[in-house]
XYZ file of C-alpha atoms in Angstrom:
589
model
C -0.011 -0.169 0.380
C 1.781 2.909 -0.894
C 1.759 6.279 1.368
C 1.897 9.688 0.878
C 4.457 11.444 2.829
C 3.609 15.247 3.464
C 5.919 17.660 5.626
C 3.662 19.472 8.222
C 3.727 23.471 7.108
C 2.430 25.264 10.214
C 4.277 28.633 10.645
C 5.472 30.691 14.129
C 8.452 31.836 15.332
C 10.177 28.636 16.930
C 13.585 30.703 17.610
C 11.567 32.893 19.672
C 9.126 30.428 20.933
C 12.274 28.088 21.600
C 13.921 31.220 23.536
C 11.045 31.724 25.689
C 11.213 27.943 27.302
C 14.968 27.420 26.603
C 14.758 24.393 24.291
C 15.398 23.785 21.076
C 13.601 25.473 17.947
C 12.498 22.238 16.680
C 11.217 21.182 19.732
C 8.436 24.317 19.122
C 7.800 23.318 15.699
C 6.758 20.277 17.199
C 4.411 21.669 19.392
C 3.092 24.035 16.841
C 2.360 20.872 14.729
C 0.509 19.762 17.545
C -1.803 22.441 17.060
C -0.650 24.535 19.914
C -0.827 28.304 18.950
C -0.026 30.451 22.250
C 2.232 30.408 25.051
C -0.055 29.712 27.771
C -1.056 26.493 26.173
C 2.721 25.870 25.310
C 3.164 25.956 28.899
C 0.783 23.437 30.140
C 1.710 21.021 27.250
C 5.343 21.108 28.673
C 4.814 21.760 32.567
C 0.894 21.409 33.340
C 0.301 19.821 36.634
C -2.562 18.761 38.880
C -3.317 22.519 39.744
C -3.616 22.418 35.415
C -6.848 20.193 35.833
C -10.671 20.942 35.634
C -12.745 21.935 38.318
C -14.959 18.402 38.397
C -18.271 20.471 39.461
C -18.167 22.243 35.953
C -19.214 18.612 34.879
C -23.156 18.342 34.098
C -25.243 16.503 36.752
C -21.915 15.734 38.725
C -22.904 17.755 41.999
C -26.119 16.351 41.837
C -25.332 12.835 41.431
C -22.742 13.148 44.086
C -25.768 14.521 46.212
C -27.684 11.328 45.277
C -24.790 8.600 45.848
C -24.516 10.579 49.261
C -28.126 10.540 50.165
C -27.990 6.881 49.289
C -24.922 5.958 51.250
C -26.839 7.687 54.907
C -29.762 5.620 53.984
C -28.128 2.455 53.693
C -29.177 2.332 50.152
C -28.117 -0.813 48.087
C -25.827 0.531 45.191
C -24.604 -1.518 42.379
C -22.055 -0.607 40.130
C -22.123 -1.690 36.468
C -19.157 -1.185 34.438
C -18.097 -2.700 31.102
C -14.967 -5.216 30.319
C -12.544 -3.036 28.738
C -9.848 -1.817 30.064
C -11.854 1.898 30.623
C -14.825 -0.132 32.229
C -12.755 -1.975 34.439
C -10.615 0.959 35.919
C -13.851 3.108 35.951
C -15.402 0.271 37.939
C -12.633 0.331 40.494
C -12.322 3.840 41.088
C -16.004 3.497 42.054
C -16.393 0.133 43.985
C -13.252 1.600 45.957
C -14.430 5.081 46.877
C -17.644 3.897 47.660
C -16.467 1.368 49.913
C -14.397 4.070 51.857
C -17.427 6.175 51.801
C -19.482 3.653 53.888
C -21.432 2.787 50.971
C -23.249 -0.808 50.862
C -22.279 -1.039 47.245
C -20.901 -4.324 45.019
C -20.527 -4.556 41.299
C -21.124 -6.207 37.655
C -19.257 -6.123 35.207
C -21.269 -7.544 31.979
C -19.988 -11.035 30.101
C -18.973 -10.185 26.985
C -21.150 -12.754 25.376
C -23.692 -14.071 27.743
C -24.447 -9.812 28.248
C -23.053 -7.421 25.762
C -21.816 -4.333 26.173
C -23.398 -2.320 29.197
C -26.658 -2.181 31.067
C -29.409 -4.417 29.422
C -32.962 -5.408 30.655
C -31.197 -8.810 31.470
C -29.125 -6.908 34.340
C -31.647 -4.665 35.217
C -34.095 -7.408 36.268
C -31.231 -8.725 38.159
C -30.766 -5.651 40.055
C -34.434 -5.475 41.305
C -34.465 -9.371 42.143
C -31.020 -8.845 44.287
C -32.972 -5.527 46.051
C -30.694 -2.857 44.305
C -31.815 0.750 45.013
C -29.691 2.366 43.059
C -27.461 1.490 39.797
C -24.348 3.450 38.891
C -23.231 2.668 35.470
C -19.044 4.162 34.364
C -18.271 3.309 30.901
C -21.636 2.983 29.853
C -25.499 3.846 30.024
C -25.414 6.677 28.292
C -27.251 4.980 25.252
C -29.122 2.744 27.423
C -32.430 4.316 26.725
C -34.836 1.377 27.447
C -33.201 -0.597 29.684
C -33.000 2.506 31.999
C -36.616 3.740 31.671
C -37.064 -0.468 32.868
C -35.459 0.642 35.968
C -37.148 3.343 36.650
C -40.792 2.046 35.544
C -38.950 -0.646 38.717
C -38.597 2.297 40.919
C -34.618 2.099 41.207
C -32.108 5.335 40.866
C -30.409 5.684 37.976
C -26.855 7.668 37.771
C -24.768 7.396 34.325
C -21.269 8.002 34.349
C -20.051 7.815 30.629
C -17.929 9.352 27.914
C -19.036 8.128 24.883
C -20.937 10.253 22.180
C -24.300 10.742 22.747
C -26.979 9.312 20.548
C -29.215 11.903 18.390
C -32.146 12.147 15.782
C -31.786 13.956 12.554
C -34.805 15.315 11.199
C -35.624 18.271 8.910
C -31.709 18.816 9.045
C -31.177 19.182 12.818
C -29.919 16.874 14.889
C -31.505 16.307 18.781
C -29.306 14.209 21.633
C -31.593 11.575 22.741
C -30.251 10.858 26.618
C -31.422 8.232 28.870
C -34.108 9.783 31.764
C -31.542 9.097 33.975
C -32.211 11.067 37.766
C -28.392 11.862 36.650
C -26.269 11.992 33.394
C -22.128 12.526 34.210
C -21.002 12.801 30.259
C -18.891 15.650 29.069
C -19.846 15.212 25.811
C -23.584 16.927 26.369
C -24.040 19.417 24.426
C -25.318 21.656 27.387
C -22.496 20.134 29.307
C -20.222 23.490 30.725
C -17.194 21.150 30.978
C -14.300 22.259 28.968
C -12.851 19.578 27.863
C -14.987 16.628 26.473
C -12.521 14.048 25.877
C -12.021 12.445 28.906
C -12.370 8.411 29.189
C -14.764 6.805 31.689
C -12.377 6.035 34.163
C -11.709 9.936 34.357
C -15.207 10.783 34.817
C -15.460 8.598 37.596
C -12.347 10.167 39.184
C -13.821 13.206 38.946
C -17.370 12.449 40.684
C -15.365 10.584 43.546
C -13.673 13.687 43.746
C -16.566 15.739 44.569
C -17.900 12.838 46.590
C -14.654 13.121 48.848
C -15.453 16.914 49.446
C -19.218 16.551 49.949
C -18.154 14.023 52.804
C -15.280 15.939 54.550
C -12.852 13.700 53.292
C -9.640 15.473 51.643
C -9.876 15.425 47.717
C -6.494 14.950 47.415
C -6.792 11.219 48.895
C -8.555 10.887 45.623
C -5.298 11.115 43.720
C -4.688 7.585 44.266
C -6.897 7.131 41.575
C -4.874 9.439 39.367
C -2.953 6.009 38.107
C -6.504 4.534 37.458
C -7.215 7.078 35.172
C -4.327 7.823 33.350
C -3.874 4.173 32.434
C -7.417 4.039 31.016
C -6.957 7.467 29.467
C -3.974 5.346 27.388
C -5.802 2.122 27.075
C -9.288 3.348 25.816
C -7.169 5.566 23.423
C -8.368 8.855 23.982
C -6.319 12.056 22.854
C -3.826 12.587 25.002
C -4.591 16.367 24.595
C -5.363 18.982 27.091
C -6.624 17.513 30.403
C -5.914 13.948 29.348
C -1.863 14.915 28.836
C -1.680 15.946 32.127
C -4.083 12.947 33.714
C -1.734 10.334 32.032
C 1.373 12.105 33.339
C 0.566 11.979 36.460
C -0.905 8.697 36.181
C 2.384 6.955 35.105
C 4.195 8.883 37.727
C 2.053 7.337 40.380
C 2.031 3.502 38.535
C 6.039 3.773 38.437
C 5.950 3.863 42.475
C 2.220 2.282 42.450
C 1.010 0.016 45.709
C -1.553 -1.372 44.240
C -0.161 -5.129 44.917
C -2.241 -6.098 42.008
C -1.061 -4.024 39.180
C 2.796 -4.506 40.495
C 2.452 -8.687 39.912
C 1.049 -7.778 36.739
C 4.562 -5.439 36.108
C 6.769 -8.060 37.505
C 5.077 -10.656 35.115
C 5.765 -8.817 32.443
C 9.417 -8.093 33.324
C 8.767 -4.485 33.021
C 11.078 -2.053 35.222
C 8.009 0.091 37.448
C 10.153 3.205 36.993
C 10.667 3.146 33.451
C 7.382 2.568 32.776
C 5.710 4.969 29.634
C 2.659 5.166 27.996
C 3.836 2.341 25.116
C 3.716 -0.183 27.800
C -0.177 0.853 28.912
C -0.842 0.152 25.382
C 0.863 -2.261 24.318
C 2.032 -4.553 27.063
C -0.395 -4.180 30.484
C -3.389 -3.245 29.104
C -4.145 -5.828 26.918
C -3.262 -8.346 29.544
C -6.560 -6.800 31.372
C -8.421 -6.260 28.167
C -7.752 -9.999 27.867
C -9.607 -11.383 30.716
C -12.838 -9.760 29.506
C -12.038 -10.778 26.170
C -11.712 -14.590 26.849
C -13.343 -15.118 29.646
C -14.656 -12.379 32.580
C -13.394 -9.072 33.489
C -14.283 -9.609 36.609
C -10.100 -11.154 36.952
C -8.762 -8.348 36.119
C -11.090 -6.243 38.303
C -10.092 -8.705 41.091
C -6.297 -8.288 40.314
C -6.859 -4.620 40.869
C -8.546 -5.310 44.276
C -6.113 -7.805 45.757
C -4.018 -6.910 48.803
C -2.384 -10.344 48.804
C 1.060 -10.285 47.188
C 0.790 -14.173 46.385
C -2.226 -14.422 45.214
C -1.787 -11.351 43.190
C 0.984 -13.232 41.677
C -1.313 -15.992 40.339
C -3.841 -13.839 38.593
C -1.866 -11.708 36.979
C 0.198 -14.951 35.616
C -3.343 -16.182 34.577
C -4.607 -13.240 32.134
C -1.121 -12.859 30.884
C -1.424 -16.434 29.654
C -5.068 -15.449 28.437
C -3.205 -12.645 26.525
C -1.031 -15.156 24.963
C -4.098 -17.081 23.951
C -5.587 -14.342 22.481
C -2.944 -12.848 20.739
C -3.163 -16.896 18.744
C -6.392 -16.512 17.831
C -6.188 -13.361 16.482
C -3.460 -14.159 14.506
C -5.736 -16.738 13.032
C -9.123 -14.527 12.487
C -7.147 -11.677 10.638
C -5.662 -14.744 8.239
C -9.224 -16.173 8.119
C -10.585 -11.930 7.263
C -7.796 -11.470 4.546
C -8.930 -14.781 2.603
C -12.505 -14.035 2.682
C -11.664 -10.268 1.664
C -9.798 -11.694 -1.425
C -12.265 -14.081 -2.254
C -15.346 -12.056 -2.194
C -13.762 -9.012 -3.726
C -14.129 -6.673 -0.258
C -10.522 -5.046 -0.970
C -12.063 -3.059 -3.577
C -14.939 -1.393 -1.474
C -14.379 1.965 0.750
C -16.027 0.696 4.008
C -15.314 -2.970 4.378
C -17.546 -5.635 6.478
C -16.590 -8.520 6.796
C -18.453 -11.509 8.667
C -16.654 -14.101 10.581
C -19.113 -16.607 12.005
C -16.562 -18.727 13.475
C -14.488 -15.844 15.219
C -14.768 -15.362 19.143
C -16.612 -12.286 19.059
C -14.469 -10.622 22.032
C -11.683 -10.284 18.820
C -13.626 -8.551 16.293
C -12.807 -5.144 17.229
C -8.923 -6.211 16.951
C -9.482 -8.111 13.499
C -10.658 -4.780 12.473
C -8.145 -2.874 13.513
C -5.546 -5.171 11.759
C -7.437 -5.483 8.649
C -8.203 -1.470 8.524
C -3.990 -0.944 8.749
C -3.315 -2.921 6.125
C -6.265 -1.343 3.750
C -6.689 1.721 5.220
C -10.452 1.695 4.846
C -13.176 1.496 7.945
C -13.806 -1.965 8.719
C -16.514 -3.879 10.648
C -15.706 -7.655 11.472
C -19.110 -9.131 12.394
C -19.284 -12.255 14.490
C -22.121 -14.855 14.967
C -23.508 -14.473 18.886
C -26.006 -16.948 20.600
C -29.015 -14.746 19.222
C -27.696 -12.492 17.192
C -24.573 -11.434 15.081
C -22.106 -8.918 17.071
C -19.582 -6.781 15.394
C -16.550 -4.172 16.144
C -15.604 -1.362 14.056
C -12.559 0.531 13.463
C -12.112 3.557 11.098
C -10.159 6.397 9.463
C -9.489 9.981 9.682
C -12.233 11.525 7.883
C -14.989 8.624 8.247
C -16.916 9.307 11.668
C -17.883 5.502 12.781
C -20.865 6.178 15.352
C -22.473 9.405 12.613
C -21.946 7.080 9.722
C -23.702 4.338 11.900
C -26.546 6.559 13.106
C -27.568 7.123 9.416
C -28.460 3.551 8.830
C -29.725 2.834 12.374
C -32.332 0.547 11.127
C -30.285 -2.594 10.266
C -28.781 -2.566 13.621
C -30.197 -3.928 16.887
C -28.083 -1.966 18.960
C -25.102 0.034 18.643
C -22.795 2.730 19.970
C -19.411 4.670 19.901
C -16.829 6.726 18.998
C -16.076 8.513 15.384
C -13.342 6.043 15.273
C -14.580 2.751 16.485
C -18.031 1.429 17.385
C -19.771 -1.577 18.496
C -22.862 -3.305 17.939
C -25.551 -6.081 17.397
C -27.189 -6.852 13.967
C -29.401 -9.856 12.551
C -27.356 -11.636 9.991
C -29.772 -11.766 7.753
C -29.313 -7.592 7.567
C -25.472 -8.335 6.744
C -25.527 -7.990 3.203
C -28.207 -5.206 2.875
C -25.694 -3.228 6.163
C -22.656 -3.806 3.553
C -24.148 -2.789 0.760
C -25.839 0.894 2.514
C -22.437 1.889 4.347
C -20.679 1.689 0.917
C -24.139 3.740 -0.796
C -24.030 6.460 1.879
C -20.196 7.037 2.469
C -18.550 10.170 0.969
C -14.888 8.896 1.207
C -12.838 10.314 -1.695
C -9.800 8.246 -3.116
C -7.723 10.797 -1.438
C -9.238 10.102 1.892
C -8.039 6.341 1.353
C -4.809 6.598 0.799
C -2.447 6.773 4.113
C -0.909 9.837 4.300
C 2.424 10.073 6.703
C 2.770 13.893 8.131
C 6.658 14.460 8.830
C 6.944 17.154 11.462
C 10.737 18.000 10.687
C 12.027 17.109 7.422
C 15.882 16.629 9.766
C 19.156 16.278 8.124
C 20.783 14.022 10.966
C 23.435 16.083 10.574
C 21.431 18.724 13.085
C 20.895 16.195 15.864
C 22.740 16.335 18.737
C 22.229 14.964 22.319
C 20.487 17.454 24.149
C 18.037 17.514 21.271
C 16.980 14.436 21.981
C 16.847 13.983 25.621
C 14.424 17.412 24.909
C 11.848 15.506 22.693
C 11.380 13.698 26.216
C 9.616 16.962 26.722
C 6.745 16.034 24.111
C 5.504 12.432 26.129
C 3.586 10.746 26.993
C 3.180 10.106 23.382
C 0.164 8.536 22.236
C -3.102 9.065 19.917
C -3.339 13.297 19.103
C 0.309 13.439 20.496
C 1.970 11.168 18.071
C 5.508 10.449 18.637
C 6.957 12.992 16.145
C 8.291 12.116 13.003
C 11.345 12.982 11.186
C 12.446 12.616 7.849
C 15.961 12.787 6.170
C 16.822 12.181 1.905
C 19.205 10.041 0.222
C 20.908 7.735 3.603
C 23.222 5.788 1.953
C 23.276 2.085 3.649
C 27.199 1.163 4.478
C 26.282 -1.548 6.544
C 23.073 -4.070 7.137
C 22.913 -6.907 9.399
C 19.725 -8.795 10.372
C 18.952 -10.385 13.906
C 16.040 -11.646 15.807
C 14.125 -15.208 15.441
C 11.695 -13.996 12.307
C 14.706 -11.706 10.820
C 12.427 -8.997 11.517
C 15.901 -6.694 13.572
C 17.260 -4.866 11.123
C 20.433 -2.789 11.884
C 21.836 -0.452 9.445
C 24.407 1.904 9.609
C 23.757 5.242 7.605
C 25.481 7.821 6.114
C 24.495 11.626 5.285
C 25.380 13.513 2.299
C 27.607 15.370 4.129
C 29.422 12.129 5.457
C 27.800 12.134 8.993
C 27.243 8.442 9.997
C 25.030 6.890 13.026
C 23.305 3.675 13.440
C 19.531 2.410 13.009
C 17.404 -0.092 13.750
C 14.620 -1.114 11.808
C 11.572 -3.665 13.220
C 9.675 -4.733 10.206
C 9.987 -6.818 6.858
C 13.108 -7.158 4.999
C 10.879 -7.269 1.959
C 10.038 -3.969 2.330
C 13.398 -2.756 2.497
C 14.407 -4.913 -0.444
C 11.465 -3.941 -2.643
C 12.109 0.030 -2.393
C 15.655 -0.925 -3.163
C 14.571 -2.911 -6.373
C 11.802 0.142 -7.440
C 15.006 2.627 -7.120
C 17.880 0.596 -8.460
C 17.779 -3.214 -9.663
C 17.655 -6.331 -8.155
C 21.269 -7.425 -7.576
C 21.772 -3.979 -6.007
C 18.893 -4.906 -4.096
C 19.939 -8.129 -2.838
C 23.536 -7.268 -2.541
C 22.079 -4.673 0.416
C 19.882 -6.543 2.084
C 22.096 -9.456 2.032
C 25.386 -7.041 3.921
C 26.997 -6.843 0.644
C 26.898 -3.184 0.679
C 28.708 -1.980 -2.217
C 26.751 -0.268 -4.795
C 25.840 2.798 -1.905
C 22.943 2.569 -2.321
C 20.400 4.936 -0.707
C 16.723 5.853 0.259
C 14.560 8.565 1.859
C 14.100 7.341 5.699
C 11.733 8.189 8.358
C 13.061 8.416 11.714
C 13.043 9.177 15.577
C 16.005 9.691 17.370
C 17.082 7.651 20.480
C 19.904 7.436 23.124
C 21.607 4.272 23.114
C 23.087 3.499 26.503
C 23.888 -0.143 25.470
C 27.631 1.344 25.315
C 29.949 3.227 27.974
C 29.447 6.328 25.857
C 25.834 6.754 24.922
C 25.474 7.695 21.682
C 22.431 8.491 19.090
C 20.249 5.707 17.487
C 17.946 6.194 14.780
C 14.495 4.592 14.919
C 13.604 3.889 11.395
C 10.230 4.001 11.088
C 9.261 4.201 7.303
C 11.646 4.666 3.825
C 10.894 5.049 0.133
C 13.067 5.335 -3.081
């Protein structure tokens, strides 16, 4: 798949900004590329602290929700927290459960079973709560689209408080859009149109954290005591792939600081099980190492296992549970690889690769893997992808999108084809009758306005910077931009016509390629590429010929072959004297 490389062209007085903050102008340019236009924004980006977090009282209905919960606690009413089975839902449930126990509440929790219950609040869970004598249902990371279910709970005489962060359901008529909200006693969701909270991008666990701050204040407990939950809110923000901008960026920075010295026995056991150095944890480890382990229990068994791991107060027991979630994640990886191969086979046989929106039906795929498989197919084909599996009562699916295609809004345009759906612009979950799958594929493709240009993957180069300019202090200054993630991606640098002076292949699968590159001015630098050697061979053959390509990838670098490279500079501390190493992220002829 041919990518289009473009250079970010935002203008500013980079030298002046650099002088103001005492940073290299390159760092100033990177901040400007991330949308910052004034000094105050940049100050918060570089040096934001807990004092820069927004006032939780600004969240619509948050004070009301806290008052209701406080009254229920004082009246010894039974409260049930209903969460979700992903990272965000697990962490949000943990935050509320620990906090309400601290407040003396008669509280329990239910995390829906992905297979038996499906996402969020359903009629079965409402009936069960009523039969168990529950007075108040408190949702977290779900509930905003549970219109009928909450109506049912209210008719049964229960109080319902919704804390959520998902997009608000809406109806369109005569070109006007109207929010459709459940009839809950309080709804805490920063995405509500009339919510005055200044940042709408919080995850579910962060919303729960904000509510706990008010609950503690209301109960006369120091609000700072709620800070123990910053590691959970920060973890969930990364794990739920929220934009690491504004308040989220501060939450993750604070969360990582606390995670590096966490006292949570379950989290410590998981960190040890993955052979990580807690003091060096970064957002990458949440998103790609620790987070998937917590997610795996909710995918293949029950998310209760991951919640119990976080709640565990016995180190020996926590070690056993941590091993179990790690083993589940290894099983999930194997199942995912098999499902991706099956999906690619279906796409090729049915010709779906030419569709602007790919809808693929994998009846035997474990429904919990649909979202991961959709994400992998999206990476390969650069299309919005819906993967549907066969459930017991209906088919269930997950979608993953690309820039320019709001998955949730497109699904709203054909809502009649779904039994249930919800999500974000970039991801969604749903259920659908099997007989409607072909119609859904046809309708989504007919209604989309995606152009061929939007279906061409684009890589934005932050700075076309010759490697000759690199120096150790600049590379270390890049750490000021962390944590990296969605909305605050790791910067992309590029240099032209770097000669490959040497090349060696390492690793069991031959996917670690170490090179020495030389610039036109004679600057030499070590580089490493984690990927397929065949891709490097193809680019060399495109620019030169087959023999030059074969010789170079075989380590016979006698042809002075060069390519354009995308890279990120890092400090390699392996040697006695630290040196700069380039991590190669792309190349072309």
